[in-house]
CSV table of C-alpha atoms in Angstrom, one decimal:
chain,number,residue,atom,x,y,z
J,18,UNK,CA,189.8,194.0,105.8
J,19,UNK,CA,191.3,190.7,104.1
J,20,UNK,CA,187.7,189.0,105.0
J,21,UNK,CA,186.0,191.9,103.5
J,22,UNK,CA,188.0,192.1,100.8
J,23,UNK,CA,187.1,189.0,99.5
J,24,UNK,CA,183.6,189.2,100.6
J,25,UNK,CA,183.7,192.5,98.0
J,26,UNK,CA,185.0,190.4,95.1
J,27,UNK,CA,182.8,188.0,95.7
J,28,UNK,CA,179.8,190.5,95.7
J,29,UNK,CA,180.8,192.2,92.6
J,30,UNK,CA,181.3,189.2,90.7
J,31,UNK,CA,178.3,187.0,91.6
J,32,UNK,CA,175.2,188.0,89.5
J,33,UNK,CA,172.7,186.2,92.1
J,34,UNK,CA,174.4,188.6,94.9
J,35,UNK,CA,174.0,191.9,92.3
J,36,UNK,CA,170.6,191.3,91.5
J,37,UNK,CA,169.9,190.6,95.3
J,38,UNK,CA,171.5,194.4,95.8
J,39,UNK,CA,169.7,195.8,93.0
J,40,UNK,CA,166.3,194.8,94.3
J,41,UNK,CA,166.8,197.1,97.4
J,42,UNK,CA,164.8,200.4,97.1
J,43,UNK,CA,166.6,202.5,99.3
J,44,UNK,CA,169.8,203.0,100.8
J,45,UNK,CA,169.1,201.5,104.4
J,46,UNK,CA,167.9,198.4,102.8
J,47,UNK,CA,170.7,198.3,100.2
J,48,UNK,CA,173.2,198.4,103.3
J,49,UNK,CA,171.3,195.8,105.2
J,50,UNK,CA,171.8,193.1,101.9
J,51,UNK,CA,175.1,193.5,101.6
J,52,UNK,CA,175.5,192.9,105.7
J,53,UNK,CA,173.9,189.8,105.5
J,54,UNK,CA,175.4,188.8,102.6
J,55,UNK,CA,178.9,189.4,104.1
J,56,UNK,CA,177.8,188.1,107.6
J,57,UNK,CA,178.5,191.2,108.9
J,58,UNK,CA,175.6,192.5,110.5
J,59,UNK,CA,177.0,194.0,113.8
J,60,UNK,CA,178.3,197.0,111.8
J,61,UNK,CA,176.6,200.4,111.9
J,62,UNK,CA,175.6,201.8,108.2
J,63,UNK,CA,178.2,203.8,108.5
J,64,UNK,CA,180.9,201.7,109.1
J,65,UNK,CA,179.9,199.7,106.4
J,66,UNK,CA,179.9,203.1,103.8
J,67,UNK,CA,183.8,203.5,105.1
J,68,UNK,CA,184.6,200.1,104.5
J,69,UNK,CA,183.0,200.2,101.3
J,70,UNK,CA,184.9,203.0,100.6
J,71,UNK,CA,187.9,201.9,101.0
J,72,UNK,CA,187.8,198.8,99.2
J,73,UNK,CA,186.6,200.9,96.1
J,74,UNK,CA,189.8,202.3,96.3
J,75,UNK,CA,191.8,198.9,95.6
J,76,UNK,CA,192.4,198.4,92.3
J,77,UNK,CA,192.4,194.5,91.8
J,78,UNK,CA,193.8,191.7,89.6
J,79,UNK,CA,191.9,190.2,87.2
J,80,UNK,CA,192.5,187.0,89.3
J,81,UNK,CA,190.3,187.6,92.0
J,82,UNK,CA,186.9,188.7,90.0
J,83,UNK,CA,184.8,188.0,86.9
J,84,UNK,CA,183.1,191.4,85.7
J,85,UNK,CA,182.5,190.8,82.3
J,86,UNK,CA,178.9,190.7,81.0
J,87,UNK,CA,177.8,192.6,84.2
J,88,UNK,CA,179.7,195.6,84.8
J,89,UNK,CA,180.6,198.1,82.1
J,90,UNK,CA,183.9,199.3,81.6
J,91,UNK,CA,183.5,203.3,81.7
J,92,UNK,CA,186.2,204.9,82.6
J,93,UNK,CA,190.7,204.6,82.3
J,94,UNK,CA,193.1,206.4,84.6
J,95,UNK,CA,196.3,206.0,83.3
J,96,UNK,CA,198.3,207.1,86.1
J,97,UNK,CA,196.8,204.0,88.0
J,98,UNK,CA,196.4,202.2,84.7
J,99,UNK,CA,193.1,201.6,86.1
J,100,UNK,CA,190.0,201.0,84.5
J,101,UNK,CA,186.4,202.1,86.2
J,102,UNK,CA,183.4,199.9,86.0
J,103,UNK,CA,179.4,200.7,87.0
J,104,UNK,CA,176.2,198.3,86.6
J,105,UNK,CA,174.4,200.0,83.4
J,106,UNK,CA,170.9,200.6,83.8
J,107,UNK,CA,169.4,200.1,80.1
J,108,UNK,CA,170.9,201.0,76.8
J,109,UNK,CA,172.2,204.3,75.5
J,110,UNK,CA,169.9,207.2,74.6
J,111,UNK,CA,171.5,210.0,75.9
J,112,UNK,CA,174.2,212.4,72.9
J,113,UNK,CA,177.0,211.2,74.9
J,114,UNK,CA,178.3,208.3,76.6
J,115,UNK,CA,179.4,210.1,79.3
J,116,UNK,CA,175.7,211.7,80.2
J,117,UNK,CA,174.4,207.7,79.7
J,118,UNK,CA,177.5,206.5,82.5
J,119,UNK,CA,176.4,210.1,84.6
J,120,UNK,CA,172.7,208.2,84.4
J,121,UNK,CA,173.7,204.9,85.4
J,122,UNK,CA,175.9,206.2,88.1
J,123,UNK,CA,173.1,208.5,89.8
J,124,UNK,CA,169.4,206.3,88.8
J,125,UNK,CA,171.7,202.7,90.1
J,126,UNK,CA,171.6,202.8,94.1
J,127,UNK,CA,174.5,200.4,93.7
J,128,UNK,CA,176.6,202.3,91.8
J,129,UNK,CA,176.9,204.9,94.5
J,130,UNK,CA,178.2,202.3,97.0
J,131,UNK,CA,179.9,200.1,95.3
J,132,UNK,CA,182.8,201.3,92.0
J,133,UNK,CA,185.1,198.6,91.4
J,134,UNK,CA,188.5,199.5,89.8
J,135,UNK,CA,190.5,196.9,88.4
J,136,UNK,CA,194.0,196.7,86.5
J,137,UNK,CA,194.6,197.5,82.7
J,138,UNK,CA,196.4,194.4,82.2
J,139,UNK,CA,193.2,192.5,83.5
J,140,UNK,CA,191.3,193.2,80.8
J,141,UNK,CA,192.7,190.0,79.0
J,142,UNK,CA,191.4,188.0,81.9
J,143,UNK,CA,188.3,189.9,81.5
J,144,UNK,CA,187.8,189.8,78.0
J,145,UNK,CA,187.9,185.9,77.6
J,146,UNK,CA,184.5,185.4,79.4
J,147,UNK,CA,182.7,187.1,76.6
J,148,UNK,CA,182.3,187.0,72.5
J,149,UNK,CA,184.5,188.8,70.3
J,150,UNK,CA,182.6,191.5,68.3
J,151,UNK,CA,182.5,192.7,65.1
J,152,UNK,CA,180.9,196.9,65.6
J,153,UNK,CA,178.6,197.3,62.8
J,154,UNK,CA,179.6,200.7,62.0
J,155,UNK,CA,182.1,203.8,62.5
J,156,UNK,CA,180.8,207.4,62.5
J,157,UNK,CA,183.9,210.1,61.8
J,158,UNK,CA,183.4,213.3,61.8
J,159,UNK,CA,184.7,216.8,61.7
J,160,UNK,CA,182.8,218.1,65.1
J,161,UNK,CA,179.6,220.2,64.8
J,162,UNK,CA,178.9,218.3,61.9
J,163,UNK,CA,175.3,216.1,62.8
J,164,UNK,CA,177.5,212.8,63.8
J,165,UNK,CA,175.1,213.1,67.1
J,166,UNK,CA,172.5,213.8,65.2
J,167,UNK,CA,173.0,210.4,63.1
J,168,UNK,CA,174.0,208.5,66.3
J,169,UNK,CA,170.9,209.6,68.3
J,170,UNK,CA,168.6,208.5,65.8
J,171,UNK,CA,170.1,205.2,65.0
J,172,UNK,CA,170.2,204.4,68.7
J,173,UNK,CA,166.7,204.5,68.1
J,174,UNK,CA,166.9,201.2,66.7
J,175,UNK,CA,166.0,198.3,68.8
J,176,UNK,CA,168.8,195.8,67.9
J,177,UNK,CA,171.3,198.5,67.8
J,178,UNK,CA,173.9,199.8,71.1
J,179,UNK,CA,175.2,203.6,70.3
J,180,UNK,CA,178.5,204.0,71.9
J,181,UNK,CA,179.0,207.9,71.2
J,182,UNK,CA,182.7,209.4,71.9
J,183,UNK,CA,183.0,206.4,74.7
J,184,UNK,CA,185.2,208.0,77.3
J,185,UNK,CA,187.2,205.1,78.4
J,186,UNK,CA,188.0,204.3,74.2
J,187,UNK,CA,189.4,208.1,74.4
J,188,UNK,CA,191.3,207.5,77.3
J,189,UNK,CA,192.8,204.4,75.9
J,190,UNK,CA,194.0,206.3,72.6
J,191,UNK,CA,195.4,209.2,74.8
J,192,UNK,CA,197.7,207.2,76.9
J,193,UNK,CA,201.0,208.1,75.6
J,194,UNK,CA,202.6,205.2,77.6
J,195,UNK,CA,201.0,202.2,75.3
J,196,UNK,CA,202.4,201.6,72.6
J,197,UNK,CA,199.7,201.1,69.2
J,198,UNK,CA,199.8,197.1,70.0
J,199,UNK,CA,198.7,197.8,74.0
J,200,UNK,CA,195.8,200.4,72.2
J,201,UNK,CA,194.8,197.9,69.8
J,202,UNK,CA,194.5,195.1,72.4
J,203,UNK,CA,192.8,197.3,75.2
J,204,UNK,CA,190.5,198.9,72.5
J,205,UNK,CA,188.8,195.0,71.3
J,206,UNK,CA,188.5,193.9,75.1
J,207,UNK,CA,187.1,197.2,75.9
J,208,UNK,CA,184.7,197.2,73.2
J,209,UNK,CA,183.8,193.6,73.4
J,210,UNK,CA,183.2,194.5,76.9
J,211,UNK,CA,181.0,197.2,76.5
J,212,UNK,CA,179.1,195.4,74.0
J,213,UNK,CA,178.1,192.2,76.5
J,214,UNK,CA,175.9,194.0,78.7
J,215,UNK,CA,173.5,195.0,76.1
J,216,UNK,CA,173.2,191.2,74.7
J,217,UNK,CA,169.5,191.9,73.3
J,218,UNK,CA,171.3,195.0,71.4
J,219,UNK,CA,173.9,193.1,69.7
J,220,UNK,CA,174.5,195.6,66.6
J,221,UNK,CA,177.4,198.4,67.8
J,222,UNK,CA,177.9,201.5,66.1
J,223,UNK,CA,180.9,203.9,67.2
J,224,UNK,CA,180.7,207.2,67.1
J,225,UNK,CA,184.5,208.5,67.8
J,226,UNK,CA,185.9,211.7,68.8
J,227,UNK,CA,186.6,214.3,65.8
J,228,UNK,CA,190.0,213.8,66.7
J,229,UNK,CA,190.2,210.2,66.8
J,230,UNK,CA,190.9,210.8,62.8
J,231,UNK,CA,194.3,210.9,63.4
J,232,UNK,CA,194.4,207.4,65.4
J,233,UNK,CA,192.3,205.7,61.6
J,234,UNK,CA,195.1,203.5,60.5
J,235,UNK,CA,195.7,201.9,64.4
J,236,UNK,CA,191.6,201.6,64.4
J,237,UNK,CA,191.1,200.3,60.7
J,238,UNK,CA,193.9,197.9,60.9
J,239,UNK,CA,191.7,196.3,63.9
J,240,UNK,CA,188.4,196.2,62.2
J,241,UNK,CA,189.2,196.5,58.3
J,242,UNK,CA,185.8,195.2,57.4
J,243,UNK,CA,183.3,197.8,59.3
J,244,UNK,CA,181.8,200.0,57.1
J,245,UNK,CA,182.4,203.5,57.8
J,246,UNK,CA,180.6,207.3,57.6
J,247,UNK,CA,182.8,210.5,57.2
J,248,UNK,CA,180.6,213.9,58.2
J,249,UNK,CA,181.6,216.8,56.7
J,250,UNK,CA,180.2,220.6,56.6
J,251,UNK,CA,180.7,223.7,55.8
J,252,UNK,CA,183.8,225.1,57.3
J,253,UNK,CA,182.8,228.2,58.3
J,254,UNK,CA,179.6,226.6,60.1
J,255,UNK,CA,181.8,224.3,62.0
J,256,UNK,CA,184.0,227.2,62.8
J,257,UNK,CA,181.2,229.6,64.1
J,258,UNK,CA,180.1,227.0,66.4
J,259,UNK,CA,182.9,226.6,68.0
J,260,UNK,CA,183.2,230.2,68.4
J,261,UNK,CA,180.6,229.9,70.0
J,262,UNK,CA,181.6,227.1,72.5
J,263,UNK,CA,184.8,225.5,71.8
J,264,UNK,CA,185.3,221.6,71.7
J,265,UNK,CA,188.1,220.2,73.6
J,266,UNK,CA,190.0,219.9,70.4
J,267,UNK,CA,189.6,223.2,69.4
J,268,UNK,CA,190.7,224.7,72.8
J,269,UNK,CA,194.3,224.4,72.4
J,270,UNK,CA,194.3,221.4,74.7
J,271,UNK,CA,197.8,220.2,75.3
J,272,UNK,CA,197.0,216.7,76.3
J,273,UNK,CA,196.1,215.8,72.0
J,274,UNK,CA,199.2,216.7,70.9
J,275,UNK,CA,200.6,213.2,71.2
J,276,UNK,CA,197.4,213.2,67.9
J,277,UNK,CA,199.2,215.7,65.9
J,278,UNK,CA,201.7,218.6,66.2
J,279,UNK,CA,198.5,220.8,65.4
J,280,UNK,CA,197.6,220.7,68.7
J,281,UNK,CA,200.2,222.0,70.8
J,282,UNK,CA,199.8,225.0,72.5
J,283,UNK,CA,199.0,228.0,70.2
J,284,UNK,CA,201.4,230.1,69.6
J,285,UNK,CA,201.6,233.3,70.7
J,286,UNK,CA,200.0,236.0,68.1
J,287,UNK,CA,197.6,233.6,66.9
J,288,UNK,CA,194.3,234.0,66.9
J,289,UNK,CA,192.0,231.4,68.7
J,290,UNK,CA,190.0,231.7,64.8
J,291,UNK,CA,193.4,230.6,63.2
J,292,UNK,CA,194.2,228.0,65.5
J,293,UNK,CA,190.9,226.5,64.9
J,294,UNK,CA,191.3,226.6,60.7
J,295,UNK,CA,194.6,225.1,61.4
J,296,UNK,CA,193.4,222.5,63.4
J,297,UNK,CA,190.3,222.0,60.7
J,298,UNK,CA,192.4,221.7,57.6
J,299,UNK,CA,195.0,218.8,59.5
J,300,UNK,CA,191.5,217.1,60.1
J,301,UNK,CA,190.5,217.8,56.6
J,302,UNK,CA,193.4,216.9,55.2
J,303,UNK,CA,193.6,213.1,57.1
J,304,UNK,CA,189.9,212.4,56.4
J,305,UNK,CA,190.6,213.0,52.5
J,306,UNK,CA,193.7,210.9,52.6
J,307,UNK,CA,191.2,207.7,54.1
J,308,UNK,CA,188.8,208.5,51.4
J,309,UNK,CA,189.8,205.9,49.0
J,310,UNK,CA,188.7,203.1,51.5
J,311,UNK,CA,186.2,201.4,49.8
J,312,UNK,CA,184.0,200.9,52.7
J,313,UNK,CA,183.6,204.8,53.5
J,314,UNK,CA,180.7,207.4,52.3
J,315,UNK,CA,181.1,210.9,53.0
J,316,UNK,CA,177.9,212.6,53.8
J,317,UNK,CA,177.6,216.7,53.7
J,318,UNK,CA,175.6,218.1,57.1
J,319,UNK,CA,173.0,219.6,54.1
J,320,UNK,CA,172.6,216.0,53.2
J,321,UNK,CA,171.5,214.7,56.4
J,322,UNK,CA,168.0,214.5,56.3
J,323,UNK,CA,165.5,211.3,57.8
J,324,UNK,CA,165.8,209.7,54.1
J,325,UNK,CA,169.7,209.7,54.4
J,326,UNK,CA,170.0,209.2,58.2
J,327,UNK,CA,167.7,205.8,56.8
J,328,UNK,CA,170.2,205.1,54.0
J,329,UNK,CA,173.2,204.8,56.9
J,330,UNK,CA,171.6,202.3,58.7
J,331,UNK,CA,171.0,199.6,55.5
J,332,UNK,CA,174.5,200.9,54.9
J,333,UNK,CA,175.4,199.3,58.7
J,334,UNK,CA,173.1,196.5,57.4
J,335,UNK,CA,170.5,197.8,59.9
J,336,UNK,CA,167.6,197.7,58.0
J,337,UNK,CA,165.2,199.9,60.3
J,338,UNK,CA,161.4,198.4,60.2
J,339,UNK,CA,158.6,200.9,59.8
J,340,UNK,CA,157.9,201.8,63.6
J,341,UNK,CA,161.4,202.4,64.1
J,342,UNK,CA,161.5,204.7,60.9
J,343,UNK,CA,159.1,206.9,62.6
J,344,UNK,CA,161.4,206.8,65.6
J,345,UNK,CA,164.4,208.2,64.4
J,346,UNK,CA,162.4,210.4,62.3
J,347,UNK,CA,160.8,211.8,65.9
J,348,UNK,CA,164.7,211.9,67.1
J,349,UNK,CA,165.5,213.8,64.4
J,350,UNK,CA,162.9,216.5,65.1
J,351,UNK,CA,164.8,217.4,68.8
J,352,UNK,CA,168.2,219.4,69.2
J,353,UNK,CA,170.6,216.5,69.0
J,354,UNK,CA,172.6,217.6,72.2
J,355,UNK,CA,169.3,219.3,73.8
J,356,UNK,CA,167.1,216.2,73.6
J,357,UNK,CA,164.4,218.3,75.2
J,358,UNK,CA,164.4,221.2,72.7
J,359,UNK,CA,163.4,221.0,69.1
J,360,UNK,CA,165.8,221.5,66.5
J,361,UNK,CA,166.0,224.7,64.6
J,362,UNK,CA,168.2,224.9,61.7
J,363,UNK,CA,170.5,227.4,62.5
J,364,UNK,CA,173.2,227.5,59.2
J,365,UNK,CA,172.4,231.1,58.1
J,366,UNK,CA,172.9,232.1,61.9
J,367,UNK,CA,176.2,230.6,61.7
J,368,UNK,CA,177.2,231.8,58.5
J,369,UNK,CA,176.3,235.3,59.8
J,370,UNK,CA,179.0,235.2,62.8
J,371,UNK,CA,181.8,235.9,61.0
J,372,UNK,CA,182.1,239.1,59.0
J,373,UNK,CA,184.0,239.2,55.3
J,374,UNK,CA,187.5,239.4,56.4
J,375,UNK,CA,187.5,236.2,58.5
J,376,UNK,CA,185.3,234.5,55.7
J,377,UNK,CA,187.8,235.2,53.3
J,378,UNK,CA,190.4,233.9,55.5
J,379,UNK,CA,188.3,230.4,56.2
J,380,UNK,CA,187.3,230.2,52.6
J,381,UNK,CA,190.9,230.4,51.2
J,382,UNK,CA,192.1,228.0,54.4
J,383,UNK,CA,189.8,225.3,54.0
J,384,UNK,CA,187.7,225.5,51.2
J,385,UNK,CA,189.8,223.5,48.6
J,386,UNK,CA,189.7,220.4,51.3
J,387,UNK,CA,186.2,220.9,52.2
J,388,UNK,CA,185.3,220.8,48.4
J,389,UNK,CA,187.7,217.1,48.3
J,390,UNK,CA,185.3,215.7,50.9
J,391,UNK,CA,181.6,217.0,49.8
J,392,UNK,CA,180.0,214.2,48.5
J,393,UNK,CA,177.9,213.3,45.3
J,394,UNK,CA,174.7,212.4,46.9
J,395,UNK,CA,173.8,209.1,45.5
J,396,UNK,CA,171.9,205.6,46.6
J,397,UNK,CA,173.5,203.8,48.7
J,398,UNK,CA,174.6,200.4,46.9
């Protein structure tokens, strides 16, 4: 195992011996490179799969490997304090990051073979090998609010890399055994890392989690000069779709409450409706206090349109040519989580879920901080 062991690093660090994997078109002649390659050719395939296996399981030292600028970091365990890494296959164009990982890890015949882990505290020894990035922009948002609608279309832009509610950036935030310095370190090496295998796409914009609000000042005090968009909408349209199908956040999820007290476990004679206003107005209420940063504009889901989805990316310093106006003005046509549906505006629908008593209830809740975050449309400067 020893000989294999280092026969594995080897493998996943050299790019000559990844591209020589990635060339195979099929399993059997995957298995056959990587038996030649480690002078092993005696094995059976399937001894070979249970040795791979098995050395998948290992989580290794930064020491032995060199990942960076090949490998993207997708995925954190912190029970193991291990991170996950796959070979990405092309840049984002899926909603989520997690669908464009799901992609890579089914379309790349390596990635079903080969999943290297390595140690948290690596990442240092990692993150020296490549640049130290500046992401062009931050989307925040208040869920259900077009924040993958904006995303989508600007990772229609051909310099740009969308990383949308990045799993392993979550996981990071949600380990309650780093302190904020560990967060803030891990964060920059896992960002720079993410961002060095798209080199022609050197412009990143992060889309974070709805509740990632509550984690602004750890984030800002790392990247104070990014310039930032805040989504808002009408309350009861965010409510009603969440009614509809809850976001982790609204689902009474026990693992956020490290966020905010709001999201403890509901208690009991509360309604699943009040537990999402209350959980609405602490968002509310943290996005208004962050207004006053100078580099923020709030936009208003009734505001999103392809002339203001435009205006965000000059904002980012984008500046989208011609072709690729068209393109995210194609994106924007399509259901921004249903890429193959078209949209259909659906806010009447929405505001039609609820009936007067539990309007009432969200427009006395929530309305005075939604009206504290609905913006003055106006050019961007």
């Amino acid at each position: 195992m020893s000989d294999l062991f280092s026969a594995y690093c080897e493998l996943i660090s050299s790019p000559a011996q990844l591209t020589r994997c990635q060339e195979a078109t099929s399993v059997s002649e995957l298995l056959c490179v990587i038996k030649h390659l480690w002078q092993q050719t005696a094995l059976s395939d399937d001894q070979l799969i249970a040795e791979l296996a098995q050395l998948n399981q290992q989580v290794i030292s930064g020491d032995n490997i060199q990942l960076a600028g090949h490998w993207l970091p997708y995925r954190y365990h912190a029970k193991s304090r291990s991170i996950h890494w796959c070979l990405p296959a092309g840049h984002a164009t899926e909603p989520f990051q997690d669908e464009t990982i799901s992609r890579y890890r089914q379309t790349v015949l390596v990635n079903q073979f080969i999943t290297p882990k390595t140690a948290l505290s690596s990442l240092d020894i990692q993150a020296q090998a490549v640049q130290s990035i500046t992401p062009t922009g931050f989307i925040f948002h208040l869920s259900r609010c077009g924040s993958t609608l904006l995303s989508g279309c600007l990772s229609e832009l051909e310099t740009t890399s969308v990383f949308s509610e990045s799993p392993v950036l979550t996981e990071i935030l949600l380990d309650r055994t780093l302190d904020e310095t560990g967060q803030q370190q891990y964060l920059q090496h896992l960002i720079n890392l993410q961002a060095s295998v798209f080199p022609a796409r050197p412009k990143i914009v992060i889309k974070w989690n709805a509740w990632d609000i509550f984690r602004w000042k750890s984030i800002r005090a790392i990247y104070p000069q990014v310039p930032v968009i805040f989504l808002v909408r009408n309350p009861v349209e965010i409510l009603a779709s969440h009614q509809r199908s809850a976001g982790r956040h609204m689902s009474g999820d026990p693992s956020l409450a490290d966020y905010h007290p709001v999201f403890t476990v509901c208690e009991q004679g509360v309604t699943p409706l009040e537990f999402r206003m209350s959980v609405l107005a602490c968002m509310m209420q943290k996005m208004h206090t962050f207004c006053d940063d100078p580099l923020t504009m709030k936009i208003d889901y009734a505001q999103l349109n392809s002339q203001r989805i435009h205006d965000v990316a000059v904002y980012f310093g984008l500046a989208p040519s011609a072709v690729e106006k068209m393109c995210m003005m194609e994106r924007g046509r399509v259901h921004s989580k249903v890429p193959a549906h078209l949209f259909r505006a659906d806010g009447k629908e929405k505001q039609s879920l609820f009936n007067s008593i539990e309007h009432d209830k969200i427009r006395c809740a929530l309305n005075e901080y939604y009206q504290s975050l609905v913006p003055v449309l106006s050019p961007v400067i």
